[in-house]
């Protein structure tokens, strides 16, 4: 089990541990498509993706990117924190061969009631450092001498 992250130990400007995935393969993309029942041909049919849609290759699923962004935040917050909010954009295409790194940086922190709320910039960069999915997130963390963050989390607890 990971060490508990307490609100008091987090500072503005802190980077959370990066979560790297890849290099991605067509098999990864097809398995995710099957699990999500996303049968759009741009995720598995190279001829369709490149010929019909003019794409550079089959594409990594947006829902996979969403999952990885959530995973980096949940991994950091651990079992005692709660990923409260997450917003991001799809600004770039990723293809087989890409290695993607989910990251986060603390931008603000505030104590709300008996808990701490940490806001972060987040994103998913490729192996060249190009940002393709920028966004923001809010994570609720316990105070060192406070109660555990309730599961499931109720935002009313912040009042």
PDB file of C-alpha atoms in Angstrom:
ATOM      1  CA  UNK A   1       0.000   0.000   0.000  1.00  0.00           C
ATOM      2  CA  UNK A   2       1.292   3.460  -0.902  1.00  0.00           C
ATOM      3  CA  UNK A   3       2.113   6.009   1.771  1.00  0.00           C
ATOM      4  CA  UNK A   4      -0.810   8.287   2.682  1.00  0.00           C
ATOM      5  CA  UNK A   5      -0.698  11.712   1.030  1.00  0.00           C
ATOM      6  CA  UNK A   6      -1.842  14.324   3.545  1.00  0.00           C
ATOM      7  CA  UNK A   7      -2.987  17.792   2.555  1.00  0.00           C
ATOM      8  CA  UNK A   8      -0.291  19.395   4.722  1.00  0.00           C
ATOM      9  CA  UNK A   9       2.492  17.656   2.766  1.00  0.00           C
ATOM     10  CA  UNK A  10       1.428  19.098  -0.609  1.00  0.00           C
ATOM     11  CA  UNK A  11       2.718  22.454  -1.878  1.00  0.00           C
ATOM     12  CA  UNK A  12       1.842  24.592  -4.873  1.00  0.00           C
ATOM     13  CA  UNK A  13       4.286  23.707  -7.652  1.00  0.00           C
ATOM     14  CA  UNK A  14       4.681  20.071  -6.584  1.00  0.00           C
ATOM     15  CA  UNK A  15       4.700  17.522  -9.398  1.00  0.00           C
ATOM     16  CA  UNK A  16       2.932  14.230  -8.809  1.00  0.00           C
ATOM     17  CA  UNK A  17       4.642  11.024 -10.004  1.00  0.00           C
ATOM     18  CA  UNK A  18       4.405  10.553 -13.774  1.00  0.00           C
ATOM     19  CA  UNK A  19       2.585   7.488 -15.114  1.00  0.00           C
ATOM     20  CA  UNK A  20       4.132   6.278 -18.394  1.00  0.00           C
ATOM     21  CA  UNK A  21       2.379   3.916 -20.822  1.00  0.00           C
ATOM     22  CA  UNK A  22       3.829   2.446 -23.953  1.00  0.00           C
ATOM     23  CA  UNK A  23       5.073   2.237 -26.501  1.00  0.00           C
ATOM     24  CA  UNK A  24       1.477   1.619 -27.487  1.00  0.00           C
ATOM     25  CA  UNK A  25       0.693  -1.091 -30.022  1.00  0.00           C
ATOM     26  CA  UNK A  26      -2.258  -1.774 -32.271  1.00  0.00           C
ATOM     27  CA  UNK A  27      -3.033  -4.742 -29.993  1.00  0.00           C
ATOM     28  CA  UNK A  28      -3.370  -2.383 -26.994  1.00  0.00           C
ATOM     29  CA  UNK A  29      -5.773  -0.195 -28.946  1.00  0.00           C
ATOM     30  CA  UNK A  30      -7.873  -3.117 -30.201  1.00  0.00           C
ATOM     31  CA  UNK A  31      -8.139  -4.666 -26.720  1.00  0.00           C
ATOM     32  CA  UNK A  32      -9.306  -1.348 -25.250  1.00  0.00           C
ATOM     33  CA  UNK A  33     -11.792  -0.901 -28.106  1.00  0.00           C
ATOM     34  CA  UNK A  34     -13.182  -4.375 -27.474  1.00  0.00           C
ATOM     35  CA  UNK A  35     -13.472  -3.798 -23.721  1.00  0.00           C
ATOM     36  CA  UNK A  36     -15.266  -0.480 -24.313  1.00  0.00           C
ATOM     37  CA  UNK A  37     -17.292  -1.881 -27.233  1.00  0.00           C
ATOM     38  CA  UNK A  38     -16.025   1.008 -29.342  1.00  0.00           C
ATOM     39  CA  UNK A  39     -16.025  -0.443 -32.836  1.00  0.00           C
ATOM     40  CA  UNK A  40     -15.193   2.682 -34.799  1.00  0.00           C
ATOM     41  CA  UNK A  41     -12.823   1.590 -37.565  1.00  0.00           C
ATOM     42  CA  UNK A  42     -10.286   4.363 -36.849  1.00  0.00           C
ATOM     43  CA  UNK A  43      -9.169   2.316 -33.821  1.00  0.00           C
ATOM     44  CA  UNK A  44      -8.460  -0.998 -35.570  1.00  0.00           C
ATOM     45  CA  UNK A  45      -8.650  -0.803 -39.385  1.00  0.00           C
ATOM     46  CA  UNK A  46      -5.449   0.776 -40.718  1.00  0.00           C
ATOM     47  CA  UNK A  47      -6.684   0.903 -44.311  1.00  0.00           C
ATOM     48  CA  UNK A  48      -9.903   2.675 -43.285  1.00  0.00           C
ATOM     49  CA  UNK A  49      -8.143   5.060 -40.863  1.00  0.00           C
ATOM     50  CA  UNK A  50      -5.462   6.094 -43.343  1.00  0.00           C
ATOM     51  CA  UNK A  51      -7.358   5.832 -46.629  1.00  0.00           C
ATOM     52  CA  UNK A  52     -10.919   6.847 -45.827  1.00  0.00           C
ATOM     53  CA  UNK A  53     -10.264   9.293 -42.980  1.00  0.00           C
ATOM     54  CA  UNK A  54      -6.777  10.428 -44.008  1.00  0.00           C
ATOM     55  CA  UNK A  55      -5.306   9.742 -40.554  1.00  0.00           C
ATOM     56  CA  UNK A  56      -1.627   8.902 -39.998  1.00  0.00           C
ATOM     57  CA  UNK A  57      -2.482   5.460 -38.489  1.00  0.00           C
ATOM     58  CA  UNK A  58      -5.131   3.898 -36.266  1.00  0.00           C
ATOM     59  CA  UNK A  59      -5.768   6.132 -33.240  1.00  0.00           C
ATOM     60  CA  UNK A  60      -5.506   5.575 -29.509  1.00  0.00           C
ATOM     61  CA  UNK A  61      -8.979   5.851 -27.979  1.00  0.00           C
ATOM     62  CA  UNK A  62      -9.992   8.998 -26.164  1.00  0.00           C
ATOM     63  CA  UNK A  63     -11.583   6.927 -23.408  1.00  0.00           C
ATOM     64  CA  UNK A  64      -8.201   5.236 -22.837  1.00  0.00           C
ATOM     65  CA  UNK A  65      -6.590   8.660 -22.414  1.00  0.00           C
ATOM     66  CA  UNK A  66      -9.310   9.603 -19.918  1.00  0.00           C
ATOM     67  CA  UNK A  67      -8.622   6.418 -17.953  1.00  0.00           C
ATOM     68  CA  UNK A  68      -4.873   7.072 -17.783  1.00  0.00           C
ATOM     69  CA  UNK A  69      -5.408  10.648 -16.570  1.00  0.00           C
ATOM     70  CA  UNK A  70      -7.733   9.367 -13.847  1.00  0.00           C
ATOM     71  CA  UNK A  71      -5.259   6.599 -12.982  1.00  0.00           C
ATOM     72  CA  UNK A  72      -2.324   8.975 -12.406  1.00  0.00           C
ATOM     73  CA  UNK A  73      -4.467  11.056 -10.022  1.00  0.00           C
ATOM     74  CA  UNK A  74      -5.952   8.094  -8.142  1.00  0.00           C
ATOM     75  CA  UNK A  75      -2.530   6.465  -7.836  1.00  0.00           C
ATOM     76  CA  UNK A  76      -1.158   9.691  -6.325  1.00  0.00           C
ATOM     77  CA  UNK A  77      -4.104  10.309  -3.968  1.00  0.00           C
ATOM     78  CA  UNK A  78      -4.028   6.710  -2.797  1.00  0.00           C
ATOM     79  CA  UNK A  79      -6.721   4.916  -0.852  1.00  0.00           C
ATOM     80  CA  UNK A  80      -7.224   7.863   1.499  1.00  0.00           C
ATOM     81  CA  UNK A  81      -7.812  10.556  -1.150  1.00  0.00           C
ATOM     82  CA  UNK A  82     -10.608  11.126  -3.645  1.00  0.00           C
ATOM     83  CA  UNK A  83     -10.471  12.306  -7.260  1.00  0.00           C
ATOM     84  CA  UNK A  84     -13.305  14.814  -7.100  1.00  0.00           C
ATOM     85  CA  UNK A  85     -13.231  16.598 -10.474  1.00  0.00           C
ATOM     86  CA  UNK A  86     -11.371  16.208 -13.752  1.00  0.00           C
ATOM     87  CA  UNK A  87     -11.668  18.156 -16.992  1.00  0.00           C
ATOM     88  CA  UNK A  88      -9.479  17.864 -20.072  1.00  0.00           C
ATOM     89  CA  UNK A  89      -9.440  18.323 -23.825  1.00  0.00           C
ATOM     90  CA  UNK A  90      -8.412  16.128 -26.728  1.00  0.00           C
ATOM     91  CA  UNK A  91      -5.996  18.289 -28.709  1.00  0.00           C
ATOM     92  CA  UNK A  92      -3.768  15.729 -30.388  1.00  0.00           C
ATOM     93  CA  UNK A  93      -3.874  12.327 -32.005  1.00  0.00           C
ATOM     94  CA  UNK A  94      -1.790   9.451 -30.687  1.00  0.00           C
ATOM     95  CA  UNK A  95      -0.904   6.374 -32.681  1.00  0.00           C
ATOM     96  CA  UNK A  96       0.815   3.000 -32.250  1.00  0.00           C
ATOM     97  CA  UNK A  97       4.456   3.486 -31.294  1.00  0.00           C
ATOM     98  CA  UNK A  98       3.717   6.459 -29.050  1.00  0.00           C
ATOM     99  CA  UNK A  99       4.721   6.391 -25.395  1.00  0.00           C
ATOM    100  CA  UNK A 100       2.445   8.564 -23.308  1.00  0.00           C
ATOM    101  CA  UNK A 101       3.139  10.101 -19.912  1.00  0.00           C
ATOM    102  CA  UNK A 102       0.341  11.311 -17.636  1.00  0.00           C
ATOM    103  CA  UNK A 103       1.456  14.112 -15.327  1.00  0.00           C
ATOM    104  CA  UNK A 104       0.099  16.565 -12.781  1.00  0.00           C
ATOM    105  CA  UNK A 105       1.281  19.748 -11.068  1.00  0.00           C
ATOM    106  CA  UNK A 106      -0.309  21.330  -7.998  1.00  0.00           C
ATOM    107  CA  UNK A 107      -1.649  24.811  -8.798  1.00  0.00           C
ATOM    108  CA  UNK A 108      -3.559  25.640  -5.624  1.00  0.00           C
ATOM    109  CA  UNK A 109      -4.633  24.167  -2.311  1.00  0.00           C
ATOM    110  CA  UNK A 110      -7.310  25.102   0.201  1.00  0.00           C
ATOM    111  CA  UNK A 111      -8.624  23.697   3.435  1.00  0.00           C
ATOM    112  CA  UNK A 112     -12.382  23.249   3.223  1.00  0.00           C
ATOM    113  CA  UNK A 113     -14.013  22.103   6.399  1.00  0.00           C
ATOM    114  CA  UNK A 114     -12.179  19.071   7.739  1.00  0.00           C
ATOM    115  CA  UNK A 115     -10.498  18.231   4.411  1.00  0.00           C
ATOM    116  CA  UNK A 116      -7.996  19.638   1.952  1.00  0.00           C
ATOM    117  CA  UNK A 117      -8.709  20.291  -1.721  1.00  0.00           C
ATOM    118  CA  UNK A 118      -5.764  20.276  -4.123  1.00  0.00           C
ATOM    119  CA  UNK A 119      -6.150  21.651  -7.652  1.00  0.00           C
ATOM    120  CA  UNK A 120      -3.803  20.478 -10.381  1.00  0.00           C
ATOM    121  CA  UNK A 121      -2.949  21.068 -13.990  1.00  0.00           C
ATOM    122  CA  UNK A 122      -2.854  17.676 -15.695  1.00  0.00           C
ATOM    123  CA  UNK A 123      -2.027  16.303 -19.107  1.00  0.00           C
ATOM    124  CA  UNK A 124      -0.825  13.501 -21.320  1.00  0.00           C
ATOM    125  CA  UNK A 125       2.436  14.099 -23.208  1.00  0.00           C
ATOM    126  CA  UNK A 126       3.917  11.942 -25.948  1.00  0.00           C
ATOM    127  CA  UNK A 127       7.539  10.793 -26.168  1.00  0.00           C
ATOM    128  CA  UNK A 128       8.469  14.122 -27.795  1.00  0.00           C
ATOM    129  CA  UNK A 129       6.984  16.164 -24.949  1.00  0.00           C
ATOM    130  CA  UNK A 130       3.983  17.269 -27.025  1.00  0.00           C
ATOM    131  CA  UNK A 131       0.906  17.866 -24.870  1.00  0.00           C
ATOM    132  CA  UNK A 132      -2.201  16.238 -26.337  1.00  0.00           C
ATOM    133  CA  UNK A 133      -4.720  16.228 -23.487  1.00  0.00           C
ATOM    134  CA  UNK A 134      -4.341  19.267 -21.207  1.00  0.00           C
ATOM    135  CA  UNK A 135      -6.718  19.721 -18.315  1.00  0.00           C
ATOM    136  CA  UNK A 136      -7.338  20.355 -14.642  1.00  0.00           C
ATOM    137  CA  UNK A 137      -8.359  18.264 -11.670  1.00  0.00           C
ATOM    138  CA  UNK A 138      -9.356  18.601  -8.019  1.00  0.00           C
ATOM    139  CA  UNK A 139      -8.412  15.984  -5.446  1.00  0.00           C
ATOM    140  CA  UNK A 140      -9.680  15.803  -1.864  1.00  0.00           C
ATOM    141  CA  UNK A 141      -7.057  14.752   0.689  1.00  0.00           C
ATOM    142  CA  UNK A 142      -7.263  14.076   4.409  1.00  0.00           C
ATOM    143  CA  UNK A 143      -5.738  16.417   6.970  1.00  0.00           C
ATOM    144  CA  UNK A 144      -3.050  14.813   9.103  1.00  0.00           C
ATOM    145  CA  UNK A 145      -5.175  15.058  12.270  1.00  0.00           C
ATOM    146  CA  UNK A 146      -8.537  14.943  10.525  1.00  0.00           C
ATOM    147  CA  UNK A 147     -11.062  12.270   9.647  1.00  0.00           C
ATOM    148  CA  UNK A 148     -10.654  10.027   6.608  1.00  0.00           C
ATOM    149  CA  UNK A 149     -12.142  11.238   3.328  1.00  0.00           C
ATOM    150  CA  UNK A 150     -15.533   9.495   3.187  1.00  0.00           C
ATOM    151  CA  UNK A 151     -16.151   6.791   0.616  1.00  0.00           C
ATOM    152  CA  UNK A 152     -18.063   7.450  -1.479  1.00  0.00           C
ATOM    153  CA  UNK A 153     -17.159  11.121  -1.295  1.00  0.00           C
ATOM    154  CA  UNK A 154     -19.977  13.619  -0.739  1.00  0.00           C
ATOM    155  CA  UNK A 155     -19.048  17.221  -1.693  1.00  0.00           C
ATOM    156  CA  UNK A 156     -21.308  18.415   1.132  1.00  0.00           C
ATOM    157  CA  UNK A 157     -18.492  17.270   3.464  1.00  0.00           C
ATOM    158  CA  UNK A 158     -16.499  20.308   2.307  1.00  0.00           C
ATOM    159  CA  UNK A 159     -18.921  22.789   3.896  1.00  0.00           C
TER     160      UNK A 159
END
